[in-house]
Every structure is written in C-alpha cells, then in structure tokens.
mmCIF file with all atom_site columns, C-alpha atoms in Angstrom:
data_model
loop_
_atom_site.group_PDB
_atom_site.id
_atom_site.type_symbol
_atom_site.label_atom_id
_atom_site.label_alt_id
_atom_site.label_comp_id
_atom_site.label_asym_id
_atom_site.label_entity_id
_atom_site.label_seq_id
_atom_site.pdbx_PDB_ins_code
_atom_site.Cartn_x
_atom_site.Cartn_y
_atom_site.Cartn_z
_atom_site.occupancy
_atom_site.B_iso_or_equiv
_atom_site.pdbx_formal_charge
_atom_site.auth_seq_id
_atom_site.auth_comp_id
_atom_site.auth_asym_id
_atom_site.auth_atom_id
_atom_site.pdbx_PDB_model_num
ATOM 1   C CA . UNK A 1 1   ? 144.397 77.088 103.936 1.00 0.00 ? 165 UNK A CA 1
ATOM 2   C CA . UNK A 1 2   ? 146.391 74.004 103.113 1.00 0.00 ? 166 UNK A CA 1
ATOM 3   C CA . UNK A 1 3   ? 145.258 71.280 100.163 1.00 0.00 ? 167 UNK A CA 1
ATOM 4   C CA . UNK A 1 4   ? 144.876 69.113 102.646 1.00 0.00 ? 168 UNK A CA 1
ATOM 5   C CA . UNK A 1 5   ? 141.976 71.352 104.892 1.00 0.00 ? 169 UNK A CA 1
ATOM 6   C CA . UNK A 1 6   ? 138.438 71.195 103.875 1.00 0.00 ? 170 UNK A CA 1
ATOM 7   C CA . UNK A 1 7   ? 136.258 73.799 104.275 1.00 0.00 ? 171 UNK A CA 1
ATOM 8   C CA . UNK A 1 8   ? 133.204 72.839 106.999 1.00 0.00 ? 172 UNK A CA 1
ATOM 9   C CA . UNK A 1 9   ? 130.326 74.095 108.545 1.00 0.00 ? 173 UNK A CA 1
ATOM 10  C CA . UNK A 1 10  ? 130.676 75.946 112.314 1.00 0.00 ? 174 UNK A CA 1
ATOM 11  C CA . UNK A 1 11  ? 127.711 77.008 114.289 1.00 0.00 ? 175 UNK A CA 1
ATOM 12  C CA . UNK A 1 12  ? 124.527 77.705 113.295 1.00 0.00 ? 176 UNK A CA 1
ATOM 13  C CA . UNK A 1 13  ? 123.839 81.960 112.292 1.00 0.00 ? 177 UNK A CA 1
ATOM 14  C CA . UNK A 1 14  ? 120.064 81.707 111.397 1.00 0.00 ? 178 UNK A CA 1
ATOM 15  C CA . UNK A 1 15  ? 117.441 79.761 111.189 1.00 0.00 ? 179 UNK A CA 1
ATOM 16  C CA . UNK A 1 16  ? 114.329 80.442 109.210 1.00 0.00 ? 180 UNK A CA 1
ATOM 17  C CA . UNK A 1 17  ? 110.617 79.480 110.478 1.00 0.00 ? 181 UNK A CA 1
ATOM 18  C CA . UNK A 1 18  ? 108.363 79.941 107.576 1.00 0.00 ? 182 UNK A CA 1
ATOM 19  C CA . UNK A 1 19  ? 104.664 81.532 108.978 1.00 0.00 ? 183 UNK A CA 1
ATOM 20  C CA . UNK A 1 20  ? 101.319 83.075 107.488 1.00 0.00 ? 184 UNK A CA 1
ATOM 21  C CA . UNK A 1 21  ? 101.307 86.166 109.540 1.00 0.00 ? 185 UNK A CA 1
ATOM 22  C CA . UNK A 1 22  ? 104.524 87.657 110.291 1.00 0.00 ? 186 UNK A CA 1
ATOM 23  C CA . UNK A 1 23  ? 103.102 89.943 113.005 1.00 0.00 ? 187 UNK A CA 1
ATOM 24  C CA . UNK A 1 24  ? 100.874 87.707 114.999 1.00 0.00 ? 188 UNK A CA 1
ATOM 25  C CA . UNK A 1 25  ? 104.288 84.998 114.549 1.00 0.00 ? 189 UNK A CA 1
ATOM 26  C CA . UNK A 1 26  ? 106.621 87.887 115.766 1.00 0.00 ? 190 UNK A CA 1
ATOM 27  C CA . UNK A 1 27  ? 103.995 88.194 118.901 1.00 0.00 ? 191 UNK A CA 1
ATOM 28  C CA . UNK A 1 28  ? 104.320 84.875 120.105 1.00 0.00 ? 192 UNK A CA 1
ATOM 29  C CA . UNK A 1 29  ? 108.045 84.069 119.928 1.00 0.00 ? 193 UNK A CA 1
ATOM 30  C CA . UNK A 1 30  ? 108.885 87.788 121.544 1.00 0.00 ? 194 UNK A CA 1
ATOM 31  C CA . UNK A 1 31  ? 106.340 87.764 124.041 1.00 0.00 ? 195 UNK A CA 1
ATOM 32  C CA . UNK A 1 32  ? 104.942 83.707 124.262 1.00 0.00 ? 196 UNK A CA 1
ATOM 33  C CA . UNK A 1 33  ? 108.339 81.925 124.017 1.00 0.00 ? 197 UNK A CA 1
ATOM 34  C CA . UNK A 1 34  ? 110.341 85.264 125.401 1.00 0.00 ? 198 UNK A CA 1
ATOM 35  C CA . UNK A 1 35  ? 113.210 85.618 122.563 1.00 0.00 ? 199 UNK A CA 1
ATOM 36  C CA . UNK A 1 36  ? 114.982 88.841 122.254 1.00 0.00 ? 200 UNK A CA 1
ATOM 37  C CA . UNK A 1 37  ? 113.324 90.941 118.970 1.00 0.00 ? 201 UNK A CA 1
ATOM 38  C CA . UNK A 1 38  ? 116.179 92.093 116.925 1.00 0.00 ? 202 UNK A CA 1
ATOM 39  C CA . UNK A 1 39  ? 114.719 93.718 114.358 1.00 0.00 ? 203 UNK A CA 1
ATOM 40  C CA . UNK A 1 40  ? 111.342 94.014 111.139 1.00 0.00 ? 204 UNK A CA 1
ATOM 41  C CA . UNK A 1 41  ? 112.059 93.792 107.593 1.00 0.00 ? 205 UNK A CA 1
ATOM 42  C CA . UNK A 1 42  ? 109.152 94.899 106.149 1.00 0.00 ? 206 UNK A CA 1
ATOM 43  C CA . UNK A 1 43  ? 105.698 93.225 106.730 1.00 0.00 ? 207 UNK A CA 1
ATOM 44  C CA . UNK A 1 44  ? 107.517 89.854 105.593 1.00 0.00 ? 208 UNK A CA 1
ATOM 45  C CA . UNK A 1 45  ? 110.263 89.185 107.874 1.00 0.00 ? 209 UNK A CA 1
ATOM 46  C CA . UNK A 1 46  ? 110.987 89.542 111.283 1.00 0.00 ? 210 UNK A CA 1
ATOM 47  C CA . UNK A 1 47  ? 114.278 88.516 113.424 1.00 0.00 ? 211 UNK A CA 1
ATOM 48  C CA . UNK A 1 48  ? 114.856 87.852 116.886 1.00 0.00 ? 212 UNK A CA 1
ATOM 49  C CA . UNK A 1 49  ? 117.675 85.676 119.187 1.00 0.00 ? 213 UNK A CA 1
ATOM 50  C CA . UNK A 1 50  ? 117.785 82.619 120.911 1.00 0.00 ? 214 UNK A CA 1
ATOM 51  C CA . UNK A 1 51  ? 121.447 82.904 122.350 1.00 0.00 ? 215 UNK A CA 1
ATOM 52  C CA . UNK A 1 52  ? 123.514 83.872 119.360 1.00 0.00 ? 216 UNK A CA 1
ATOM 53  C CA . UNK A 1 53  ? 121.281 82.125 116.655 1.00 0.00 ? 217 UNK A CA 1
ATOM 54  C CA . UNK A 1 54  ? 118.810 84.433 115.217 1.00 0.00 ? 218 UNK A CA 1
ATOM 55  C CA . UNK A 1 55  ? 115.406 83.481 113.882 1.00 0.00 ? 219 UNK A CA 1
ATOM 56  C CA . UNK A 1 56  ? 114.151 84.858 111.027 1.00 0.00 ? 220 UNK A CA 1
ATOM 57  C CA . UNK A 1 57  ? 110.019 84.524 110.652 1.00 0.00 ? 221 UNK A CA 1
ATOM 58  C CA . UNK A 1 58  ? 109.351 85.313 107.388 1.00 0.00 ? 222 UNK A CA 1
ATOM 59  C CA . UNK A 1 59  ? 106.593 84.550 104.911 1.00 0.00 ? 223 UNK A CA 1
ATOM 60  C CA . UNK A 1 60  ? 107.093 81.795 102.102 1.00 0.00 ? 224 UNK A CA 1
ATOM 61  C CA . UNK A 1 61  ? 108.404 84.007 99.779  1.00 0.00 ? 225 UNK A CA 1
ATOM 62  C CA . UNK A 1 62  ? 108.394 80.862 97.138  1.00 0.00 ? 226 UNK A CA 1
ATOM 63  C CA . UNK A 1 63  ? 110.481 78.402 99.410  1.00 0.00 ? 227 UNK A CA 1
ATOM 64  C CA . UNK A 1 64  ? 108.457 76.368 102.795 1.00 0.00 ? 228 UNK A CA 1
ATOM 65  C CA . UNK A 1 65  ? 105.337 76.225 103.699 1.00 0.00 ? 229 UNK A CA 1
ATOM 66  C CA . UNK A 1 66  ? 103.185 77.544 106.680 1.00 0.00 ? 230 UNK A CA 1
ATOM 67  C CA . UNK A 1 67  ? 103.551 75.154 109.962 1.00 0.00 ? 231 UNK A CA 1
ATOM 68  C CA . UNK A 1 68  ? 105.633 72.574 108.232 1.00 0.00 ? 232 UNK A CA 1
ATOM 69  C CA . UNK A 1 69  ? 109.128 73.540 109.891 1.00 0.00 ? 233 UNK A CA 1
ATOM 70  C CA . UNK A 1 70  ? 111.335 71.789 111.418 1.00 0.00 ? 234 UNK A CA 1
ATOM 71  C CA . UNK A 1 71  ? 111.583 71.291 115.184 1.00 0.00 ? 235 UNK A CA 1
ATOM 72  C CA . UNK A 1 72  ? 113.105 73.850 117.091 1.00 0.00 ? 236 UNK A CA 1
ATOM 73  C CA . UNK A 1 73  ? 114.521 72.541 120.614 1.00 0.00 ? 237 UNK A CA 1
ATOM 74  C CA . UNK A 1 74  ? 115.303 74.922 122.859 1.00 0.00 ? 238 UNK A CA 1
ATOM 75  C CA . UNK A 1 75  ? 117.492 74.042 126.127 1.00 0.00 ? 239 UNK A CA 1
ATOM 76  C CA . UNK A 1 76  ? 116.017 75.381 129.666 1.00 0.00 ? 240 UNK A CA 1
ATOM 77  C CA . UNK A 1 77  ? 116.851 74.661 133.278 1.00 0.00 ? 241 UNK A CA 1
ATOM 78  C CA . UNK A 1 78  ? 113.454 73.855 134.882 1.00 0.00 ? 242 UNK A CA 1
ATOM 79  C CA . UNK A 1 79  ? 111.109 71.944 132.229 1.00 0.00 ? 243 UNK A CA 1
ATOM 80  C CA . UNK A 1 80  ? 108.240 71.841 134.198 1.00 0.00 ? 244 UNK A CA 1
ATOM 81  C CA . UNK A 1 81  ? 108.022 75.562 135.086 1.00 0.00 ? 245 UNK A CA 1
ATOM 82  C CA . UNK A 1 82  ? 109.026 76.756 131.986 1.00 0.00 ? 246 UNK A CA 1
ATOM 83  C CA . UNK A 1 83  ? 106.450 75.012 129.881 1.00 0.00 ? 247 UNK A CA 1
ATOM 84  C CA . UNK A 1 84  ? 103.844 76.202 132.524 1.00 0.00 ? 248 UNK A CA 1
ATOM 85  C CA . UNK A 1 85  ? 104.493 79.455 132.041 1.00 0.00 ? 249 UNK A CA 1
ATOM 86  C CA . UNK A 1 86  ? 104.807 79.265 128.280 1.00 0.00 ? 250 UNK A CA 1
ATOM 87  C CA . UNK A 1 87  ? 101.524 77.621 127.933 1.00 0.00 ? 251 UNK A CA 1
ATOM 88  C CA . UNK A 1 88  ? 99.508  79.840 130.461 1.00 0.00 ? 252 UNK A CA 1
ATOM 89  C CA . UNK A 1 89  ? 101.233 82.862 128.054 1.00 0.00 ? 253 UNK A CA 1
ATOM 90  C CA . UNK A 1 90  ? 99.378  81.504 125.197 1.00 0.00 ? 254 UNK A CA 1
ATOM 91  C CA . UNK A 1 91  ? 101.482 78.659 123.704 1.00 0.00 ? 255 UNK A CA 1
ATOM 92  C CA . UNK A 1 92  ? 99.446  75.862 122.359 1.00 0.00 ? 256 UNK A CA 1
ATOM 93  C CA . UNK A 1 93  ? 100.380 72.903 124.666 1.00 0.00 ? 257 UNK A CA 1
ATOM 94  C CA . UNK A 1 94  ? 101.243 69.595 122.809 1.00 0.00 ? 258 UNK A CA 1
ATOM 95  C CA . UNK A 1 95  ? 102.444 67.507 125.292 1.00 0.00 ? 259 UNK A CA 1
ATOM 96  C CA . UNK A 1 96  ? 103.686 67.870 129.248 1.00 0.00 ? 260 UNK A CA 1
ATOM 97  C CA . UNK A 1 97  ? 107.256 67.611 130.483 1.00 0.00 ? 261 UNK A CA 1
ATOM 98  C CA . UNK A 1 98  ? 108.610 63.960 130.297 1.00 0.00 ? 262 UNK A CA 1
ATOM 99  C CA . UNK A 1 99  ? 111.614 61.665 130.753 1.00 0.00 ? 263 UNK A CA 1
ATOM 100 C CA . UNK A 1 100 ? 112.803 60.972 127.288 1.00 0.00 ? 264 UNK A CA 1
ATOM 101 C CA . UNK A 1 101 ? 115.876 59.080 128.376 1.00 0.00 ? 265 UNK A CA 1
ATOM 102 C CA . UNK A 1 102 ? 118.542 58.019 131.175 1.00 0.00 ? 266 UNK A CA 1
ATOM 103 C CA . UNK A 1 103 ? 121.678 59.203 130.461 1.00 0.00 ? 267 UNK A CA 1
ATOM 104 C CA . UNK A 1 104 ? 125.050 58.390 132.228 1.00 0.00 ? 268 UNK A CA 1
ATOM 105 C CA . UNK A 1 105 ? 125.422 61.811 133.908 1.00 0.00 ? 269 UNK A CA 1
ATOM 106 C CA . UNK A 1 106 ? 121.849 63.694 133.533 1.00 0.00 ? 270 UNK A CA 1
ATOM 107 C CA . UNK A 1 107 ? 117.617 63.041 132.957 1.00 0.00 ? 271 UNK A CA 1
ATOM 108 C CA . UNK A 1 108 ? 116.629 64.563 129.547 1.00 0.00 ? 272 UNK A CA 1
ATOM 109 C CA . UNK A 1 109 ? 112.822 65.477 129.733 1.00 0.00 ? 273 UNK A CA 1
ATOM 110 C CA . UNK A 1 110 ? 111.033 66.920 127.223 1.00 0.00 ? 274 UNK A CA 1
ATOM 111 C CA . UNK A 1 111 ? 107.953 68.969 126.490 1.00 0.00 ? 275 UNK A CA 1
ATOM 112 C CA . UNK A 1 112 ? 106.116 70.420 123.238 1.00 0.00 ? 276 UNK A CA 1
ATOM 113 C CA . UNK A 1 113 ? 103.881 73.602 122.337 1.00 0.00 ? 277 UNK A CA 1
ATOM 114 C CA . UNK A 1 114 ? 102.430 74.862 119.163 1.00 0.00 ? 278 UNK A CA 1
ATOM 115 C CA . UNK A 1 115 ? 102.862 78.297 118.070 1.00 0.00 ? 279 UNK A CA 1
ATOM 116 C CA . UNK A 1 116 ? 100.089 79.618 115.962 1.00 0.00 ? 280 UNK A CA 1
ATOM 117 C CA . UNK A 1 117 ? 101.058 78.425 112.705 1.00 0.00 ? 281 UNK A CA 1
ATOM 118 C CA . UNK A 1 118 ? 101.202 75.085 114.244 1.00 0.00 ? 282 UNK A CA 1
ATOM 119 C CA . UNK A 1 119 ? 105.257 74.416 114.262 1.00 0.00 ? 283 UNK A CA 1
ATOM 120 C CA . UNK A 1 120 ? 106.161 72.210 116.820 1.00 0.00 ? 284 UNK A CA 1
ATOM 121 C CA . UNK A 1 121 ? 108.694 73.780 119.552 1.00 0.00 ? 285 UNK A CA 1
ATOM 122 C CA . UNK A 1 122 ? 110.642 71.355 121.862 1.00 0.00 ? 286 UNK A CA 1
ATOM 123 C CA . UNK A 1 123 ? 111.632 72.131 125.389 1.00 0.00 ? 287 UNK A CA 1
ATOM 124 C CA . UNK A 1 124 ? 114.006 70.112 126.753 1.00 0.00 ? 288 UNK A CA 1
ATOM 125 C CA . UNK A 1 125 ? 116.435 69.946 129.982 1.00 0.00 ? 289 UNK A CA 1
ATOM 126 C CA . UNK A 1 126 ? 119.806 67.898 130.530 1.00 0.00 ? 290 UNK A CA 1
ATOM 127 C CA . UNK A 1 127 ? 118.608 67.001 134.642 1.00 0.00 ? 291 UNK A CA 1
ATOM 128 C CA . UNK A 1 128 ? 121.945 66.167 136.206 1.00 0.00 ? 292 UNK A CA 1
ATOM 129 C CA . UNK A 1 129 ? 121.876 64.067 138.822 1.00 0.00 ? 293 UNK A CA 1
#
C-alpha cells in the first residue's frame, strides 16, 4: 500500500439486529422473511444470509436495545406479491406496497412489516420501465 492510499470500507459482512428472544427472532426471518439459516451460537445468537451479508440476531449483550434497529431494506422483484406472502406468513404488516419515487430509468415502491420485536423491515423494488 502506497502513502498516498487510504484504507476504506468495502461491502457490508454482517449486520446485527438486536432481539428479546433469539429463537422466536430466528423463526421469523428463516421461515417469515425466508433467509437462509447459517448457523446458532448458543441461546444468544443466531446467523443467517441475505445474499452474501449475514445477519446476526443476537440478544443485547450490553450494546442495542430490543426493536430499536435500524431499517433493513431488502431488494425484491415483485413488491406486491412478495409483501403478500410475507404478511399472510406472519409478518406484521406496516404499510402496503407504494410508489416512493420516479426515477429516470425505473418506479421504486416500497412496503414495510414488523417482525416480532417490532424492527421495521423495508421491501422495496427498482420497477423498470
């Protein structure tokens, strides 16, 4: 590395949601939201994928607190069908698809659900036209 070359950030690796129950939380983003389980850690962490960023659920453990997370947005093709099927599996529904903005190329719609700890997940879908 040159003097001249700053270290940076790349992707995102992980991503940790901070939840009461780590079971009942490992239930709904497996089996509500669909994301591939990975692996436990003991009762108080659990990790799964979304693409190649994993999610860790894990209790506070002395940092976060319980359904005050940050947003996670997660892309999908078909809004409408994929919020349908997410709420009739049990998601909390917090609001129904809609067009957020016009873009030069594409639509972007978004929707929102709850999981049970009350963290807000965001759907949302580049529409091309």
């Amino acid at each position: 590395m040159s003097s001249t070359t700053q270290p940076g950030l790349s992707e995102i690796g992980q991503i940790a949601i901070t939840v009461g129950d780590v079971a009942q939380a490992t239930v709904f983003y497996r089996d509500v939201l669909g994301l591939k389980f990975l692996f436990p850690a003991g009762p108080t962490m659990s990790f799964l994928a979304a693409g190649s960023v994993r999610i860790m659920l894990t209790t506070p453990q002395g940092v976060g607190e319980v359904g005050k997370n940050s947003i996670l947005y997660f892309q999908v093709d078909d809004i409408a069908r994929t919020h349908a099927a997410i709420v009739a599996r049990g998601a909390r529904k917090e609001s129904e698809p809609r067009l957020i903005a016009k873009m030069p190329d594409h639509d972007l719609w978004m929707a929102a659900v709850r999981d049970p700890e009350g963290n807000v997940i965001e759907l949302m879908s580049e529409v091309r036209r």
